[in-house]
């Protein structure tokens, strides 16, 4: 290619069309968006890397003011998801397989009510041995996750 060839984009400054709105605070982000009747959601997540769910009680959360729904793994169809291997439940049913795995979902009329409901979900997990590196995972005595 000749050095004198001019490109329209390569080698040129690219203007950020949203920069003025971002710099002045005029841009609307997803969290700023509101619709009439919109609900807020919160996720109750696994407190450990690997464990057996001993108890999951959503009763207190369901009865709080402003709460419209609380859903756990028992409430959704048993349908496996995953990128390359479909081996993961939408929500945990009986075991957690990674720290932060979704256990329950809460929907409420505002963010505070959703947060209170998520805190009111009782989750008791019996921790099981977990594996945190590849070498350990390849061992014959490694804890099996699936």
Tab-separated table of C-alpha atoms in Angstrom:
chain	number	residue	atom	x	y	z
A	1	UNK	CA	0.000	0.000	0.000
A	2	UNK	CA	1.236	3.457	-0.785
A	3	UNK	CA	2.110	5.605	2.221
A	4	UNK	CA	0.219	8.502	0.734
A	5	UNK	CA	-3.088	6.569	0.772
A	6	UNK	CA	-5.572	8.333	3.037
A	7	UNK	CA	-7.942	6.411	5.227
A	8	UNK	CA	-11.287	7.671	6.402
A	9	UNK	CA	-11.040	6.175	9.916
A	10	UNK	CA	-7.680	4.436	10.478
A	11	UNK	CA	-5.072	6.815	11.841
A	12	UNK	CA	-7.600	9.568	12.537
A	13	UNK	CA	-9.141	10.830	15.749
A	14	UNK	CA	-12.580	9.394	16.382
A	15	UNK	CA	-15.055	11.834	17.883
A	16	UNK	CA	-16.994	10.596	20.903
A	17	UNK	CA	-20.506	11.660	20.002
A	18	UNK	CA	-21.837	11.045	23.526
A	19	UNK	CA	-18.986	12.870	25.315
A	20	UNK	CA	-20.800	16.204	25.820
A	21	UNK	CA	-23.859	14.473	27.305
A	22	UNK	CA	-21.710	12.307	29.585
A	23	UNK	CA	-19.577	15.237	30.717
A	24	UNK	CA	-22.604	17.383	31.548
A	25	UNK	CA	-24.676	14.617	33.159
A	26	UNK	CA	-27.407	14.745	30.526
A	27	UNK	CA	-26.954	11.156	29.309
A	28	UNK	CA	-29.583	8.630	30.425
A	29	UNK	CA	-28.253	5.289	31.662
A	30	UNK	CA	-30.314	2.141	32.173
A	31	UNK	CA	-30.559	2.761	35.913
A	32	UNK	CA	-32.058	6.221	35.176
A	33	UNK	CA	-34.816	4.799	32.990
A	34	UNK	CA	-38.318	4.597	34.489
A	35	UNK	CA	-41.636	3.303	33.166
A	36	UNK	CA	-45.032	3.282	34.906
A	37	UNK	CA	-45.496	0.032	36.841
A	38	UNK	CA	-41.819	-0.913	36.500
A	39	UNK	CA	-40.468	-3.337	39.111
A	40	UNK	CA	-37.003	-3.502	40.648
A	41	UNK	CA	-35.143	-6.789	40.851
A	42	UNK	CA	-32.510	-8.157	43.202
A	43	UNK	CA	-30.664	-11.466	43.138
A	44	UNK	CA	-29.982	-13.577	46.225
A	45	UNK	CA	-26.587	-15.172	45.642
A	46	UNK	CA	-24.695	-18.172	47.007
A	47	UNK	CA	-22.546	-17.327	50.049
A	48	UNK	CA	-19.892	-19.962	49.313
A	49	UNK	CA	-18.096	-21.629	46.394
A	50	UNK	CA	-19.578	-25.111	46.809
A	51	UNK	CA	-22.298	-26.383	49.078
A	52	UNK	CA	-25.591	-28.136	49.632
A	53	UNK	CA	-28.654	-25.969	50.193
A	54	UNK	CA	-30.015	-27.149	53.540
A	55	UNK	CA	-32.793	-24.578	53.834
A	56	UNK	CA	-34.260	-21.917	51.591
A	57	UNK	CA	-37.184	-19.945	53.010
A	58	UNK	CA	-38.719	-17.065	51.058
A	59	UNK	CA	-41.819	-16.614	53.269
A	60	UNK	CA	-40.661	-13.445	55.076
A	61	UNK	CA	-39.561	-11.859	51.784
A	62	UNK	CA	-42.859	-12.661	50.048
A	63	UNK	CA	-44.846	-10.991	52.847
A	64	UNK	CA	-42.973	-7.665	52.858
A	65	UNK	CA	-44.790	-4.551	51.594
A	66	UNK	CA	-44.121	-3.766	47.952
A	67	UNK	CA	-42.838	-7.236	47.057
A	68	UNK	CA	-44.519	-8.615	43.937
A	69	UNK	CA	-42.612	-11.898	43.470
A	70	UNK	CA	-39.899	-14.090	44.942
A	71	UNK	CA	-38.709	-16.945	42.748
A	72	UNK	CA	-36.368	-19.803	43.666
A	73	UNK	CA	-35.048	-22.795	41.752
A	74	UNK	CA	-38.134	-24.791	42.769
A	75	UNK	CA	-40.341	-22.261	40.949
A	76	UNK	CA	-38.714	-22.472	37.518
A	77	UNK	CA	-38.700	-25.363	35.049
A	78	UNK	CA	-35.707	-27.654	35.235
A	79	UNK	CA	-33.949	-26.329	32.141
A	80	UNK	CA	-30.153	-26.443	31.870
A	81	UNK	CA	-28.223	-23.478	30.484
A	82	UNK	CA	-24.582	-22.799	29.627
A	83	UNK	CA	-22.322	-21.519	26.883
A	84	UNK	CA	-20.603	-24.621	25.541
A	85	UNK	CA	-22.036	-27.258	27.891
A	86	UNK	CA	-25.629	-26.984	29.115
A	87	UNK	CA	-24.965	-28.093	32.698
A	88	UNK	CA	-26.190	-25.229	34.874
A	89	UNK	CA	-29.629	-24.591	36.378
A	90	UNK	CA	-31.197	-21.151	35.885
A	91	UNK	CA	-31.371	-20.891	39.695
A	92	UNK	CA	-29.752	-23.274	42.210
A	93	UNK	CA	-32.000	-26.119	43.268
A	94	UNK	CA	-30.123	-28.195	45.823
A	95	UNK	CA	-26.445	-27.244	45.454
A	96	UNK	CA	-24.369	-24.153	44.843
A	97	UNK	CA	-21.415	-24.569	42.518
A	98	UNK	CA	-19.742	-21.174	42.638
A	99	UNK	CA	-19.601	-18.133	44.899
A	100	UNK	CA	-22.363	-15.759	43.902
A	101	UNK	CA	-24.431	-18.292	41.962
A	102	UNK	CA	-28.074	-17.077	41.795
A	103	UNK	CA	-30.324	-18.780	44.351
A	104	UNK	CA	-33.446	-16.598	44.277
A	105	UNK	CA	-34.865	-13.572	42.446
A	106	UNK	CA	-36.923	-10.801	44.009
A	107	UNK	CA	-39.181	-8.265	42.259
A	108	UNK	CA	-40.600	-5.259	44.124
A	109	UNK	CA	-42.115	-1.832	43.505
A	110	UNK	CA	-38.912	0.044	44.354
A	111	UNK	CA	-35.232	-0.617	44.909
A	112	UNK	CA	-35.425	-0.397	48.711
A	113	UNK	CA	-38.277	-2.910	48.926
A	114	UNK	CA	-36.383	-5.281	46.621
A	115	UNK	CA	-33.233	-4.974	48.746
A	116	UNK	CA	-35.187	-5.615	51.970
A	117	UNK	CA	-36.837	-8.667	50.406
A	118	UNK	CA	-33.513	-10.072	49.197
A	119	UNK	CA	-32.127	-9.665	52.741
A	120	UNK	CA	-35.222	-11.418	54.153
A	121	UNK	CA	-34.642	-14.600	52.126
A	122	UNK	CA	-33.198	-17.218	54.480
A	123	UNK	CA	-30.511	-19.405	52.901
A	124	UNK	CA	-28.640	-22.049	54.852
A	125	UNK	CA	-25.837	-23.777	52.964
A	126	UNK	CA	-23.710	-26.675	54.184
A	127	UNK	CA	-20.290	-25.919	52.730
A	128	UNK	CA	-18.692	-28.715	50.724
A	129	UNK	CA	-15.055	-29.012	49.653
A	130	UNK	CA	-14.258	-26.616	46.833
A	131	UNK	CA	-11.471	-26.548	44.257
A	132	UNK	CA	-9.743	-23.273	43.470
A	133	UNK	CA	-6.994	-24.077	40.976
A	134	UNK	CA	-6.513	-26.225	37.877
A	135	UNK	CA	-3.826	-28.508	39.335
A	136	UNK	CA	-6.047	-29.331	42.296
A	137	UNK	CA	-9.040	-29.898	40.002
A	138	UNK	CA	-7.081	-32.479	37.997
A	139	UNK	CA	-6.301	-34.525	41.115
A	140	UNK	CA	-8.019	-37.871	41.602
A	141	UNK	CA	-9.414	-36.747	44.967
A	142	UNK	CA	-10.780	-33.394	43.727
A	143	UNK	CA	-14.325	-32.454	44.694
A	144	UNK	CA	-16.737	-33.012	41.826
A	145	UNK	CA	-18.892	-30.001	41.062
A	146	UNK	CA	-21.234	-31.598	38.501
